[in-house]
Amino acid sequence: MILREAVRVLVNNWDGGHTVPSRRLYPHQWSWDSAFIAIGNARLSPRRARTELLSLFGAQWHDGRVPHIVFNPQVPEAAYFPGPAFWGVRAPSGSATSGIVQPPVHALAAWKTYEADPDLGFLHRLYPRLVAQQEFLRAHRRGRDGLISIVHPWESGMDNSPAWDEPLRHVETANVGFVRKDLDAICADERPTDDDYERYIALALAYRESGYLDAGDFQIEDPLFNVAYAVAEHALARIAHELGLDPEPHEREAAAMTAALTHQLFDGALFQPRDARTGRLIRSASVAGLTPLLLPGLPGKVADTLIDTALDLFSLKDGLLPSYSPAAAGFDAARYWRGPSWINLDWLVWQGLKDRRPELATGLADGMLCAAAHAGLREYFDPATGRGHGSRDFSWSAALVLDLVAEHGMKSVPAAGRDIGQELRCFGEADHVADRVADQVPA
């Protein structure tokens, strides 16, 4: 039963202060994973959701950046590459971390955690750190048109998307060595290629050698990253209001980013990444281009066009959104971010559809839950068949299934499962999440 499985995965992947994405492939704490995991854990144990976010921000750098990996010192260096020795940096807390970032979805996670169980002390602790995260991006990554750049494909969260093929061709890879630990756990056909990894490591090395200051050969204004930034400002406005602070600066910042995205990255059908060095749009067919549907200030005509694109290029009515359009060159239904459906990206688009086209949102939610129920809580799914790929027992898949069931319900499960879905809507705090497994989830 999928709800029991979701709770089991989150319990088993908990490491005392954070949740690993998966035990074998991703044995440390990942930044945007922790945000999505907190959203689901807020339905189960808000205390654990708060701990997840506070643990991550405990490794925030002095400049405000939140590193994309916080390394667990109990995990051997050889268990993951590139590990702490490669990055060679520590946060002020002493934690070994990476030097790059990921989409700033954390303020949204903090707000949803607070909604599930209002705790002003939690907001007081996290709000200044969330603000510092945004300030880092404004100070170090913002271009003249108001958009934020990423400096590595890993910062997009969509590592090997075909959208990055063109800019990666210009990355020099001479004398780059690397170890593919991922292939010990996952079939090579479902992962980035060696050629991809050569470029990833070359970019990371160059960024490390710059002291994590210079952008290098990869400077991309990514729609998803900038949408996450704007969504964070909307969430920070709500948090500021709860804390008795002025929300207006956050709302102005969100509106400015929405305008910049619309004016600079919308090509008439889809939002596209832009090379910040040349100013040219990178023509692609990535699901990231649909995520501006999350923005409440998006012009209605633009939103309607995006929905038409989702129906035409991404087969939205089929139940799952591919990470890249099947109609576009470069699509691969099984290879990581080149086509498979990921629950976190589908969840973001679902959030953007709920108020605009609720019937389409319902179909997308049903598609995600059906895939998870039939294939298990996999890392990603074939968008046409629902077959699972990548890691098993994947934490954000489990977490967002809990959130979906709590808010949307689940028509494809037995009545007992639907009853649990109703209970998830009003879960209180538990001292031990394991107690919830025994008490609330039937065998």
PDB file of N, CA and C in Angstrom, residues 17 33 40 62 80 121 138 153 177 182 195 208 221 232 287 302 319 333 353 383-384 391 419 429 442:
ATOM      1  N   GLY A  17      19.223  13.895  11.843  1.00  0.00           N
ATOM      2  CA  GLY A  17      18.962  15.323  11.735  1.00  0.00           C
ATOM      3  C   GLY A  17      18.532  15.733  10.349  1.00  0.00           C
ATOM      4  N   ASP A  33      16.390  18.579  -2.176  1.00  0.00           N
ATOM      5  CA  ASP A  33      15.725  17.377  -1.676  1.00  0.00           C
ATOM      6  C   ASP A  33      15.158  17.627  -0.289  1.00  0.00           C
ATOM      7  N   GLY A  40       6.654  17.107   2.621  1.00  0.00           N
ATOM      8  CA  GLY A  40       5.929  15.878   2.920  1.00  0.00           C
ATOM      9  C   GLY A  40       5.949  15.530   4.394  1.00  0.00           C
ATOM     10  N   HIS A  62      28.968  31.983   5.236  1.00  0.00           N
ATOM     11  CA  HIS A  62      28.906  33.378   5.678  1.00  0.00           C
ATOM     12  C   HIS A  62      28.296  34.279   4.613  1.00  0.00           C
ATOM     13  N   TYR A  80      30.909   8.383  -2.170  1.00  0.00           N
ATOM     14  CA  TYR A  80      30.253   9.305  -3.115  1.00  0.00           C
ATOM     15  C   TYR A  80      31.305  10.197  -3.759  1.00  0.00           C
ATOM     16  N   GLY A 121       8.505  30.323  16.675  1.00  0.00           N
ATOM     17  CA  GLY A 121       9.920  30.192  16.997  1.00  0.00           C
ATOM     18  C   GLY A 121      10.717  29.648  15.824  1.00  0.00           C
ATOM     19  N   ARG A 138      21.152  37.541  -5.124  1.00  0.00           N
ATOM     20  CA  ARG A 138      21.098  38.900  -5.681  1.00  0.00           C
ATOM     21  C   ARG A 138      22.498  39.491  -5.817  1.00  0.00           C
ATOM     22  N   PRO A 153      25.399  22.865 -14.275  1.00  0.00           N
ATOM     23  CA  PRO A 153      24.131  22.156 -14.480  1.00  0.00           C
ATOM     24  C   PRO A 153      23.556  21.570 -13.201  1.00  0.00           C
ATOM     25  N   GLY A 177      39.790  13.994 -14.290  1.00  0.00           N
ATOM     26  CA  GLY A 177      39.563  12.632 -13.829  1.00  0.00           C
ATOM     27  C   GLY A 177      38.337  12.566 -12.939  1.00  0.00           C
ATOM     28  N   ASP A 182      28.007   6.398  -9.074  1.00  0.00           N
ATOM     29  CA  ASP A 182      26.584   6.205  -9.334  1.00  0.00           C
ATOM     30  C   ASP A 182      26.302   4.914 -10.088  1.00  0.00           C
ATOM     31  N   ASP A 195      30.705  11.480 -20.892  1.00  0.00           N
ATOM     32  CA  ASP A 195      30.977  12.788 -21.492  1.00  0.00           C
ATOM     33  C   ASP A 195      30.341  13.905 -20.666  1.00  0.00           C
ATOM     34  N   ARG A 208      35.887  25.725  -8.193  1.00  0.00           N
ATOM     35  CA  ARG A 208      36.662  25.559  -6.959  1.00  0.00           C
ATOM     36  C   ARG A 208      37.953  26.374  -7.006  1.00  0.00           C
ATOM     37  N   GLU A 221      20.777  31.637 -17.274  1.00  0.00           N
ATOM     38  CA  GLU A 221      19.586  32.130 -16.572  1.00  0.00           C
ATOM     39  C   GLU A 221      18.475  31.099 -16.794  1.00  0.00           C
ATOM     40  N   ALA A 232      10.060  31.944  -3.601  1.00  0.00           N
ATOM     41  CA  ALA A 232      10.639  32.159  -2.274  1.00  0.00           C
ATOM     42  C   ALA A 232      10.278  33.537  -1.737  1.00  0.00           C
ATOM     43  N   VAL A 287      10.552  20.806 -19.135  1.00  0.00           N
ATOM     44  CA  VAL A 287       9.414  21.074 -18.264  1.00  0.00           C
ATOM     45  C   VAL A 287       9.681  22.266 -17.357  1.00  0.00           C
ATOM     46  N   VAL A 302      -0.222  34.631 -20.831  1.00  0.00           N
ATOM     47  CA  VAL A 302       0.993  33.806 -20.807  1.00  0.00           C
ATOM     48  C   VAL A 302       0.693  32.466 -20.142  1.00  0.00           C
ATOM     49  N   GLY A 319      -1.351  12.118 -17.840  1.00  0.00           N
ATOM     50  CA  GLY A 319      -1.190  11.784 -16.434  1.00  0.00           C
ATOM     51  C   GLY A 319       0.138  12.141 -15.813  1.00  0.00           C
ATOM     52  N   ALA A 333      13.341   8.467 -22.586  1.00  0.00           N
ATOM     53  CA  ALA A 333      12.333   8.193 -21.556  1.00  0.00           C
ATOM     54  C   ALA A 333      12.902   7.614 -20.274  1.00  0.00           C
ATOM     55  N   LEU A 353      -1.203  24.702 -11.365  1.00  0.00           N
ATOM     56  CA  LEU A 353      -2.448  24.437 -12.093  1.00  0.00           C
ATOM     57  C   LEU A 353      -3.681  24.446 -11.197  1.00  0.00           C
ATOM     58  N   PRO A 383       7.432   8.567 -18.626  1.00  0.00           N
ATOM     59  CA  PRO A 383       6.211   9.375 -18.637  1.00  0.00           C
ATOM     60  C   PRO A 383       5.051   8.726 -19.383  1.00  0.00           C
ATOM     61  N   ALA A 384       5.339   7.763 -20.265  1.00  0.00           N
ATOM     62  CA  ALA A 384       4.275   7.113 -21.029  1.00  0.00           C
ATOM     63  C   ALA A 384       3.770   5.847 -20.348  1.00  0.00           C
ATOM     64  N   SER A 391      16.860   5.313  -8.512  1.00  0.00           N
ATOM     65  CA  SER A 391      16.865   4.752  -7.159  1.00  0.00           C
ATOM     66  C   SER A 391      15.482   4.280  -6.736  1.00  0.00           C
ATOM     67  N   ASP A 419      -9.107   6.899   3.811  1.00  0.00           N
ATOM     68  CA  ASP A 419      -9.293   7.336   5.194  1.00  0.00           C
ATOM     69  C   ASP A 419      -7.994   7.881   5.764  1.00  0.00           C
ATOM     70  N   GLU A 429       1.632  16.579  15.919  1.00  0.00           N
ATOM     71  CA  GLU A 429       3.034  16.235  16.142  1.00  0.00           C
ATOM     72  C   GLU A 429       3.130  14.879  16.819  1.00  0.00           C
ATOM     73  N   PRO A 442      -2.310   0.873   8.090  1.00  0.00           N
ATOM     74  CA  PRO A 442      -2.583  -0.559   8.173  1.00  0.00           C
ATOM     75  C   PRO A 442      -1.671  -1.360   7.260  1.00  0.00           C
TER      76      PRO A 442
END
